[in-house]
Amino acid sequence: MGSLWEMTAELPKFESLKRDAKTDVLIIGGGMAGLLCAYFLKKSGVDNILVEAGRICGGTTGNTTAKITAQHGLIYDSLLRRFGAEKAGLYLRANLEALEKYRLMCENISCGFSEQNSFVYSLTDKEVLDKELRALEKLGYHAKFCSSLSIPLKTAGAICFEKQAQFHPIMFLSETVKDLAIFENTRVRKLRPGKAITEYGNIEAEKIIVATHFPFINRHGSYFLKLYQHRSYVIALKGAENPGGMYIDCSGEGLSFRESGDLLLLGGGGHRSGTKSRGWLDAEIFAGKNYPNARTLCRWATQDCMTLDGIPYVGRYSKMTPNLYVATGFNKWGMTSAMAAALLLTDLIQGKKNAYERLFSPSRSMLRPQLAVNAVESFVHFIKPVSPRCPHMGCALKYNVHEHSWDCPCHGSRFDEQGEPINGPAVRSIE
Ligand SMILES: Cc1cc2nc3c(=O)[nH]c(=O)nc-3n(C[C@H](O)[C@H](O)[C@H](O)COP(=O)(O)OP(=O)(O)OC[C@H]3O[C@@H](n4cnc5c(N)ncnc54)[C@H](O)[C@@H]3O)c2cc1C
């Protein structure tokens, strides 16, 4: 079953590539990040082509919960402690500006855009909320503490960012992409300097943006060490109470709430992709107890790329590849992050300065505890003597009983039961 967004809106269709092509900028990947890059580059008069392996929005973007907020869990206390006020403040500003950009664009696009308060709650720990509030005060942002919430959970309270937003991502993008040069069903198999190789033809470009969610070039940038994927499950309930606002648990593995029309979107069950999961069970049990008269209209699951330090990787792919760019690692907050990424890359491609270049630079220090976790996970699953193996880097795949797929615990590639790739970074089928 597809997501609510896929069921309730239609995207324009685009032909696949039929012959060799040439452009100034090639964008690989038609999710929120790639499509916004193509949109802003075109608006700036930069000739570009976007290629998408399947249908645009067929990846994480078509399966998101589409909250548009600068409140990314309880990130600001952690950013402040690790990087100081300047970087934490830049992160906040980049995401608030992204929210404003959506607000402006959505004035002319009918896409269910609505202003909402955003809440991050903790079930038991008020101290972490107090710390976050103090961090936000230091950054000059006025957030509020709320002790009582309109969701059926006993909490220690929540931090509220007022006047954030939510929308229907496919309705938004179906308007945004209308005049763009897009080729669907055109997977890039290999990249050479200035050239992308697809099964239908080659595309020459002065500059290339990799917006494929998990970057698929291993030779540069070490993204296979710098990223892992985290998967979560969403159900859309009819007949459940509207909580008024957007809510998420601070742990990253609890429940998430938002409404869409007369439906409640309830998310949960988060886990590292390719590891044991309870699928939709957490959300379904909660719904059964707390909304006994509601029924599930549809359910879906998706995953996102998580970085070592909680900040996305946006900018030059690596120090060795001057004309290759990347936008990835949105840590489940890819609505504002993809917008910030597209605005930054549009500037970099045109040789313009941008205040956020250093903050998001993919070449920043990698020395974080998560690096060791990623390396150990990859090693353990690489030496496991079971088949089938992932064609990306050879890790042992694990069968996902909830979604009937073979999932990679190292980097999150997924394959259907016939061995065809569903999610990257793998670009080939299982042998
Ligand atoms: C359960 C869940 C809920 C979320 N909710 C929110 C939310 O409420 N708010 C928020 O801000 N963020 C949210 N996110 C995160 C957000 O949805 C993502 O960060 C964002 O959609 C990622 O966009 P993308 O363009 O990077 O990737 P994608 O949308 O996955 O796009 C990448 C595209 O590249 C294509 N591709 C891959 N390889 C190739 C190739 N070799 N050649 C051509 N094309 C290729 C793929 O087919 C795909 O279409 C959520 C994430 C999850 C997992």
Coordinates of C-alpha atoms and ligand atoms in Angstrom, one line a residue:
M1 CA 0.0 0.0 0.0
G2 CA 1.3 3.5 -0.8
S3 CA 1.4 6.5 1.4
L4 CA -1.5 8.8 2.0
W5 CA 0.3 11.4 -0.2
E6 CA 0.7 8.9 -3.1
M7 CA -3.0 7.9 -2.8
T8 CA -4.4 11.5 -2.8
A9 CA -2.4 13.4 -5.4
E10 CA -0.9 12.9 -8.8
L11 CA 2.4 13.9 -10.1
P12 CA 3.1 14.9 -13.7
K13 CA 4.8 12.0 -15.7
F14 CA 8.1 12.5 -17.5
E15 CA 9.7 10.4 -20.3
S16 CA 12.8 8.4 -19.7
L17 CA 16.1 9.5 -21.3
K18 CA 16.3 8.2 -24.9
R19 CA 19.6 9.5 -26.1
D20 CA 22.9 11.2 -25.0
A21 CA 22.4 14.7 -23.5
K22 CA 24.4 17.7 -22.4
T23 CA 23.6 20.3 -19.7
D24 CA 25.4 22.7 -17.3
V25 CA 24.2 20.9 -14.2
L26 CA 23.0 17.4 -13.8
I27 CA 20.9 16.5 -10.7
I28 CA 20.7 12.8 -9.8
G29 CA 17.6 11.9 -7.7
G30 CA 14.0 13.2 -7.8
G31 CA 13.2 13.6 -4.1
M32 CA 12.6 16.9 -2.2
A33 CA 16.3 17.7 -2.3
G34 CA 16.9 17.1 -6.0
L35 CA 13.7 18.6 -7.2
L36 CA 14.2 21.8 -5.2
C37 CA 17.8 22.1 -6.5
A38 CA 16.4 21.8 -10.1
Y39 CA 13.7 24.4 -9.3
F40 CA 16.0 27.0 -7.8
L41 CA 18.7 26.5 -10.4
K42 CA 16.2 27.0 -13.2
K43 CA 14.8 30.1 -11.5
S44 CA 18.4 31.4 -11.4
G45 CA 18.8 30.8 -15.1
V46 CA 21.1 27.8 -14.8
D47 CA 20.5 25.1 -17.4
N48 CA 19.9 21.7 -15.7
I49 CA 18.6 18.2 -16.1
L50 CA 17.3 16.0 -13.4
V51 CA 17.3 12.2 -13.7
E52 CA 15.3 9.9 -11.4
A53 CA 15.7 6.1 -11.2
G54 CA 12.0 5.5 -10.8
R55 CA 9.1 8.0 -10.5
I56 CA 9.9 11.3 -8.8
C57 CA 8.9 11.3 -5.1
G58 CA 9.1 7.5 -5.1
G59 CA 11.7 7.5 -2.3
T60 CA 11.5 8.9 1.2
T61 CA 9.9 12.2 0.1
G62 CA 6.7 10.4 -1.0
N63 CA 6.5 8.7 2.4
T64 CA 7.4 11.4 4.8
T65 CA 5.1 12.9 7.4
A66 CA 5.9 16.4 5.9
K67 CA 6.2 18.5 9.0
I68 CA 8.0 21.7 8.2
T69 CA 9.8 22.8 11.3
A70 CA 13.1 24.0 12.6
Q71 CA 12.4 21.9 15.7
H72 CA 14.4 18.8 14.9
G73 CA 14.0 16.8 18.1
L74 CA 16.0 18.2 21.0
I75 CA 19.0 19.2 18.8
Y76 CA 19.9 22.7 20.0
D77 CA 21.3 21.8 23.5
S78 CA 23.4 19.1 21.8
L79 CA 24.6 21.5 19.0
L80 CA 25.4 24.2 21.5
R81 CA 27.5 21.9 23.7
R82 CA 29.3 20.3 20.8
F83 CA 29.8 23.2 18.4
G84 CA 29.1 26.4 20.3
A85 CA 26.6 29.2 19.8
E86 CA 27.7 30.3 16.4
K87 CA 27.1 27.0 14.6
A88 CA 24.0 26.1 16.6
G89 CA 22.6 29.5 15.8
L90 CA 23.4 29.1 12.1
Y91 CA 21.6 25.7 12.1
L92 CA 18.5 27.3 13.6
R93 CA 18.6 30.2 11.2
A94 CA 19.0 28.0 8.1
N95 CA 15.9 26.0 9.1
L96 CA 13.8 29.0 10.0
E97 CA 14.6 30.5 6.7
A98 CA 13.7 27.3 5.0
L99 CA 10.3 27.4 6.7
E100 CA 9.8 30.9 5.5
K101 CA 10.7 30.0 2.0
Y102 CA 8.0 27.2 2.0
R103 CA 5.5 29.7 3.5
L104 CA 6.2 32.1 0.6
M105 CA 6.1 29.4 -2.1
C106 CA 2.9 27.9 -0.7
E107 CA 1.1 31.2 -1.0
N108 CA 0.7 30.2 -4.7
I109 CA 0.5 26.5 -4.4
S110 CA -2.6 24.6 -3.2
C111 CA -0.9 21.9 -1.1
G112 CA -2.6 21.8 2.3
F113 CA 0.0 24.1 3.8
S114 CA -1.1 25.1 7.3
E115 CA 0.5 26.8 10.2
Q116 CA 0.9 24.5 13.2
N117 CA 2.7 24.5 16.5
S118 CA 5.4 21.9 16.8
F119 CA 6.0 19.9 20.0
V120 CA 8.8 17.7 21.1
Y121 CA 7.8 15.7 24.2
S122 CA 9.6 13.5 26.7
L123 CA 7.8 10.7 28.4
T124 CA 9.8 10.8 31.6
D125 CA 12.7 13.3 31.5
K126 CA 11.8 16.9 32.3
E127 CA 15.5 17.8 32.7
V128 CA 16.3 17.3 29.0
L129 CA 13.4 19.6 28.1
D130 CA 14.7 22.3 30.5
K131 CA 18.2 22.0 29.0
E132 CA 16.8 22.4 25.5
L133 CA 14.8 25.5 26.6
R134 CA 17.9 27.1 28.1
A135 CA 19.9 26.3 24.9
L136 CA 17.2 28.0 22.8
E137 CA 17.1 31.0 25.1
K138 CA 20.9 31.3 24.6
L139 CA 20.3 31.3 20.8
G140 CA 17.8 34.0 21.2
Y141 CA 14.8 31.8 20.1
H142 CA 11.6 32.0 22.1
A143 CA 10.3 28.5 22.6
K144 CA 7.7 27.5 25.3
F145 CA 7.5 24.8 27.8
C146 CA 4.1 23.0 27.8
S147 CA 3.1 20.8 30.7
S148 CA -0.1 19.5 29.3
L149 CA -0.6 18.2 25.8
S150 CA -3.6 17.1 23.8
I151 CA -2.2 13.7 22.9
P152 CA -3.2 10.6 24.9
L153 CA 0.1 10.1 26.5
K154 CA 1.4 10.8 30.0
T155 CA 4.5 13.0 29.5
A156 CA 7.0 15.1 31.4
G157 CA 6.0 18.0 29.2
A158 CA 7.1 19.3 25.8
I159 CA 9.0 22.1 24.1
C160 CA 6.8 24.0 21.7
F161 CA 8.0 26.0 18.6
E162 CA 5.0 28.2 17.5
K163 CA 4.0 28.9 13.9
Q164 CA 5.7 26.0 12.2
A165 CA 3.9 24.3 9.4
Q166 CA 2.8 21.1 7.6
F167 CA 1.7 20.3 4.0
H168 CA 1.0 17.7 1.4
P169 CA 4.4 17.1 -0.1
I170 CA 3.2 15.6 -3.4
M171 CA 0.7 18.4 -4.0
F172 CA 3.5 20.8 -3.4
L173 CA 6.0 19.2 -5.7
S174 CA 3.5 18.4 -8.5
E175 CA 3.2 22.2 -9.0
T176 CA 6.9 22.9 -8.4
V177 CA 8.2 20.5 -11.0
K178 CA 5.9 21.4 -13.8
D179 CA 8.4 23.2 -16.1
L180 CA 11.6 21.3 -15.1
A181 CA 13.7 19.1 -17.4
I182 CA 13.2 15.7 -15.8
F183 CA 13.8 12.2 -17.0
E184 CA 12.1 9.4 -15.0
N185 CA 12.9 5.7 -15.0
T186 CA 16.5 6.7 -15.8
R187 CA 18.9 5.3 -13.2
V188 CA 22.5 6.5 -13.2
R189 CA 24.7 3.4 -13.0
K190 CA 28.2 5.1 -13.0
L191 CA 29.7 8.5 -12.7
R192 CA 32.8 9.7 -14.5
P193 CA 34.2 13.2 -14.2
G194 CA 31.7 15.4 -16.0
K195 CA 29.6 12.4 -17.2
A196 CA 26.8 10.2 -15.9
I197 CA 26.2 6.8 -17.4
T198 CA 22.6 5.5 -17.6
E199 CA 21.3 2.5 -19.4
Y200 CA 19.7 4.7 -22.1
G201 CA 22.5 7.2 -22.8
N202 CA 25.2 9.4 -21.2
I203 CA 24.7 12.9 -19.9
E204 CA 27.6 15.3 -20.0
A205 CA 27.5 18.1 -17.4
E206 CA 29.9 20.7 -16.0
K207 CA 28.6 20.1 -12.5
I208 CA 26.7 17.2 -10.9
I209 CA 24.6 17.1 -7.8
V210 CA 24.1 13.7 -6.1
A211 CA 20.7 13.9 -4.4
T212 CA 20.0 10.2 -4.4
H213 CA 19.2 10.0 -0.7
F214 CA 22.2 7.7 0.3
P215 CA 25.1 8.8 -2.1
F216 CA 26.0 5.8 -4.3
I217 CA 29.7 6.7 -5.1
N218 CA 32.0 5.0 -2.6
R219 CA 35.3 6.1 -4.0
H220 CA 35.1 9.6 -2.5
G221 CA 33.6 11.1 0.6
S222 CA 33.3 7.9 2.8
Y223 CA 29.5 8.2 3.0
F224 CA 29.4 4.5 3.7
L225 CA 31.0 5.3 7.0
K226 CA 29.5 8.7 7.6
L227 CA 25.8 7.6 7.3
Y228 CA 23.4 4.9 8.3
Q229 CA 19.6 4.6 7.7
H230 CA 16.8 4.7 10.2
R231 CA 13.4 3.3 9.3
S232 CA 9.9 4.2 10.8
Y233 CA 6.3 3.2 10.3
V234 CA 3.2 5.4 9.8
I235 CA -0.5 4.7 9.9
A236 CA -3.3 7.1 8.8
L237 CA -6.3 6.8 11.1
K238 CA -9.9 7.9 10.3
G239 CA -12.1 8.7 13.3
A240 CA -9.2 9.5 15.7
E241 CA -9.1 12.8 17.6
N242 CA -7.2 15.7 16.0
P243 CA -4.4 16.6 18.5
G244 CA -4.1 20.1 17.1
G245 CA -0.4 20.5 16.3
M246 CA 2.6 18.3 15.4
Y247 CA 4.1 16.1 18.1
I248 CA 7.2 13.9 18.3
D249 CA 8.9 12.0 21.1
C250 CA 12.4 13.3 21.9
S251 CA 14.0 9.8 21.9
G252 CA 13.6 9.4 18.1
E253 CA 12.1 6.0 18.6
G254 CA 8.7 6.9 20.2
L255 CA 5.5 8.1 18.6
S256 CA 4.8 11.0 16.2
F257 CA 1.5 12.7 15.5
R258 CA 0.0 15.2 13.0
E259 CA -3.3 15.5 11.3
S260 CA -4.1 15.7 7.6
G261 CA -7.7 16.7 6.9
D262 CA -9.8 14.4 9.0
L263 CA -7.0 11.8 9.4
L264 CA -4.5 11.4 12.2
L265 CA -1.0 10.3 11.0
L266 CA 0.6 8.2 13.8
G267 CA 4.2 7.2 13.3
G268 CA 6.5 5.0 15.4
G269 CA 8.6 1.9 15.6
G270 CA 11.8 3.6 14.5
H271 CA 14.9 1.3 14.3
R272 CA 18.2 1.1 12.4
S273 CA 17.3 -0.2 8.9
G274 CA 18.1 -3.9 8.4
T275 CA 17.8 -4.7 12.1
K276 CA 14.9 -6.4 14.0
S277 CA 11.7 -4.4 14.0
R278 CA 8.1 -4.5 15.2
G279 CA 6.9 -2.8 12.0
W280 CA 3.6 -1.1 12.5
L281 CA 2.8 -2.9 15.7
D282 CA 3.7 0.0 18.1
A283 CA 1.5 2.5 16.3
E284 CA -1.3 -0.1 15.8
I285 CA -1.4 -1.1 19.5
F286 CA -1.4 2.5 20.6
A287 CA -4.2 3.3 18.2
G288 CA -6.2 0.3 19.3
K289 CA -6.0 1.4 23.0
N290 CA -6.4 5.1 22.5
Y291 CA -8.6 5.5 19.5
P292 CA -10.8 2.3 19.6
N293 CA -13.3 3.7 17.2
A294 CA -10.8 4.7 14.5
R295 CA -9.9 2.6 11.5
T296 CA -6.6 2.5 9.6
L297 CA -7.1 3.9 6.1
C298 CA -3.5 3.2 4.9
R299 CA -0.1 2.5 6.3
W300 CA 3.5 2.9 5.0
A301 CA 7.1 2.9 6.0
T302 CA 10.2 4.7 5.0
Q303 CA 13.8 5.5 6.1
D304 CA 16.2 8.4 6.2
C305 CA 19.9 8.9 6.3
M306 CA 21.4 9.8 9.7
T307 CA 24.7 11.7 10.0
L308 CA 27.5 11.4 12.6
D309 CA 26.8 14.7 14.2
G310 CA 23.1 15.4 13.5
I311 CA 23.9 18.0 10.8
P312 CA 23.2 17.2 7.1
Y313 CA 26.0 16.8 4.5
V314 CA 25.5 19.4 1.8
G315 CA 28.2 20.9 -0.4
R316 CA 31.1 19.5 -2.3
Y317 CA 31.0 15.7 -2.4
S318 CA 34.6 15.5 -1.3
K319 CA 37.7 17.6 -1.4
M320 CA 38.9 15.5 -4.4
T321 CA 35.9 16.1 -6.6
P322 CA 35.5 19.9 -7.3
N323 CA 32.5 19.7 -9.6
L324 CA 30.6 17.1 -7.8
Y325 CA 28.1 18.1 -5.1
V326 CA 25.9 16.2 -2.6
A327 CA 22.8 16.8 -0.4
T328 CA 22.1 14.0 2.1
G329 CA 21.8 13.1 5.8
F330 CA 18.7 14.9 6.7
N331 CA 18.2 12.9 10.0
K332 CA 14.4 12.6 9.4
W333 CA 14.1 16.4 9.1
G334 CA 14.4 16.6 5.3
M335 CA 11.7 19.1 4.6
T336 CA 13.4 22.2 5.9
S337 CA 16.9 20.6 5.4
A338 CA 16.2 19.8 1.7
M339 CA 15.1 23.4 1.3
A340 CA 18.2 24.8 3.0
A341 CA 20.3 22.3 0.9
A342 CA 18.8 23.4 -2.4
L343 CA 19.3 27.1 -1.6
L344 CA 22.9 26.5 -0.5
L345 CA 23.8 24.3 -3.6
T346 CA 22.2 26.8 -6.0
D347 CA 24.6 29.5 -4.6
L348 CA 27.7 27.2 -4.6
I349 CA 27.0 26.1 -8.2
Q350 CA 26.9 29.7 -9.3
G351 CA 30.1 30.5 -7.3
K352 CA 28.2 32.7 -4.8
K353 CA 29.0 32.9 -1.1
N354 CA 26.5 31.3 1.3
A355 CA 26.5 31.7 5.1
Y356 CA 25.8 28.0 5.7
E357 CA 28.6 26.5 3.5
R358 CA 30.9 25.6 6.4
L359 CA 28.1 24.4 8.7
F360 CA 26.9 21.8 6.2
S361 CA 30.3 21.0 4.6
P362 CA 30.5 17.2 4.1
S363 CA 34.3 17.4 4.6
R364 CA 34.0 18.5 8.3
S365 CA 35.5 16.4 11.0
M366 CA 34.2 12.8 11.2
L367 CA 35.5 12.0 14.6
R368 CA 32.3 11.2 16.4
P369 CA 31.3 8.1 18.5
Q370 CA 28.7 7.1 15.8
L371 CA 31.6 6.6 13.3
A372 CA 32.8 3.6 15.4
V373 CA 29.3 2.2 15.7
N374 CA 28.9 2.4 11.9
A375 CA 32.3 0.8 11.3
V376 CA 31.6 -2.1 13.8
E377 CA 28.0 -2.7 12.3
S378 CA 29.5 -2.9 8.8
F379 CA 32.3 -5.2 9.9
V380 CA 30.0 -7.6 11.8
H381 CA 27.6 -7.9 8.9
F382 CA 30.4 -8.1 6.3
I383 CA 32.0 -11.2 8.0
K384 CA 28.6 -12.9 8.7
P385 CA 28.7 -16.1 6.6
V386 CA 25.1 -16.0 5.2
S387 CA 23.6 -15.2 1.9
P388 CA 22.2 -13.2 0.2
R389 CA 24.7 -10.4 0.2
C390 CA 24.2 -6.7 -0.6
P391 CA 25.8 -5.7 -3.9
H392 CA 26.7 -2.3 -2.4
M393 CA 29.5 -3.5 -0.1
G394 CA 28.9 -7.2 0.5
C395 CA 27.1 -7.2 3.8
A396 CA 24.8 -10.1 4.8
L397 CA 21.1 -9.1 4.2
K398 CA 18.4 -9.7 6.7
Y399 CA 14.8 -10.7 5.7
N400 CA 12.2 -8.1 6.8
V401 CA 9.1 -10.1 7.7
H402 CA 6.8 -7.0 7.9
E403 CA 7.6 -5.7 4.4
H404 CA 8.8 -8.9 2.7
S405 CA 12.1 -7.4 1.6
W406 CA 15.8 -8.1 2.1
D407 CA 17.3 -5.2 4.1
C408 CA 21.0 -4.3 4.6
P409 CA 21.9 -3.6 8.3
C410 CA 25.1 -1.8 7.2
H411 CA 23.8 1.0 4.9
G412 CA 20.1 0.4 4.6
S413 CA 19.8 -0.8 1.0
R414 CA 16.6 -2.8 0.5
F415 CA 15.6 -5.4 -2.2
D416 CA 12.3 -7.0 -3.1
E417 CA 11.8 -10.8 -2.9
Q418 CA 13.0 -11.1 -6.5
G419 CA 16.3 -9.3 -5.5
E420 CA 15.5 -6.0 -7.3
P421 CA 16.7 -2.8 -5.5
I422 CA 14.0 -0.8 -3.6
N423 CA 16.2 1.6 -1.7
G424 CA 19.9 2.6 -2.2
P425 CA 22.8 3.0 -1.9
A426 CA 22.8 -0.3 -3.9
V427 CA 22.2 0.3 -7.6
R428 CA 22.3 -3.4 -8.7
S429 CA 20.1 -6.4 -7.9
I430 CA 21.1 -9.2 -5.6
E431 CA 23.0 -11.8 -7.6
Ligands
LIG1 C1 9.1 8.0 8.7 C2 9.7 9.3 8.3 C3 9.0 10.5 8.5 C4 9.6 11.7 8.2 N1 8.9 12.9 8.4 C5 9.5 14.1 8.2 C6 8.8 15.2 8.6 O1 7.7 15.2 9.1 N2 9.5 16.4 8.4 C7 10.7 16.5 7.8 O2 11.3 17.5 7.7 N3 11.3 15.3 7.4 C8 10.7 14.1 7.6 N4 11.4 13.0 7.2 C9 12.6 13.1 6.4 C10 12.3 13.5 5.0 O3 11.2 12.9 4.5 C11 13.5 13.1 4.1 O4 14.7 13.6 4.7 C12 13.5 13.6 2.7 O5 12.2 13.3 2.1 C13 14.6 13.0 1.9 O6 14.6 13.6 0.6 P1 15.7 13.2 -0.5 O7 15.4 14.0 -1.7 O8 17.0 13.3 0.2 O9 15.5 11.6 -0.7 P2 14.4 10.8 -1.6 O10 13.0 11.4 -1.4 O11 14.6 9.4 -1.2 O12 14.9 11.0 -3.1 C14 16.0 10.4 -3.6 C15 15.6 9.9 -5.0 O13 16.8 9.5 -5.7 C16 16.5 8.5 -6.5 N5 17.7 7.7 -6.9 C17 18.5 7.0 -6.1 N6 19.5 6.5 -6.7 C18 19.5 6.9 -8.0 C19 20.3 6.8 -9.2 N7 21.4 6.0 -9.1 N8 19.9 7.4 -10.3 C20 18.8 8.2 -10.3 N9 18.0 8.3 -9.3 C21 18.3 7.8 -8.1 C22 15.5 7.6 -5.7 O14 14.7 6.8 -6.6 C23 14.7 8.7 -5.0 O15 13.5 9.0 -5.7 C24 10.8 11.8 7.6 C25 11.5 10.6 7.3 C26 11.0 9.4 7.7 C27 11.8 8.1 7.5

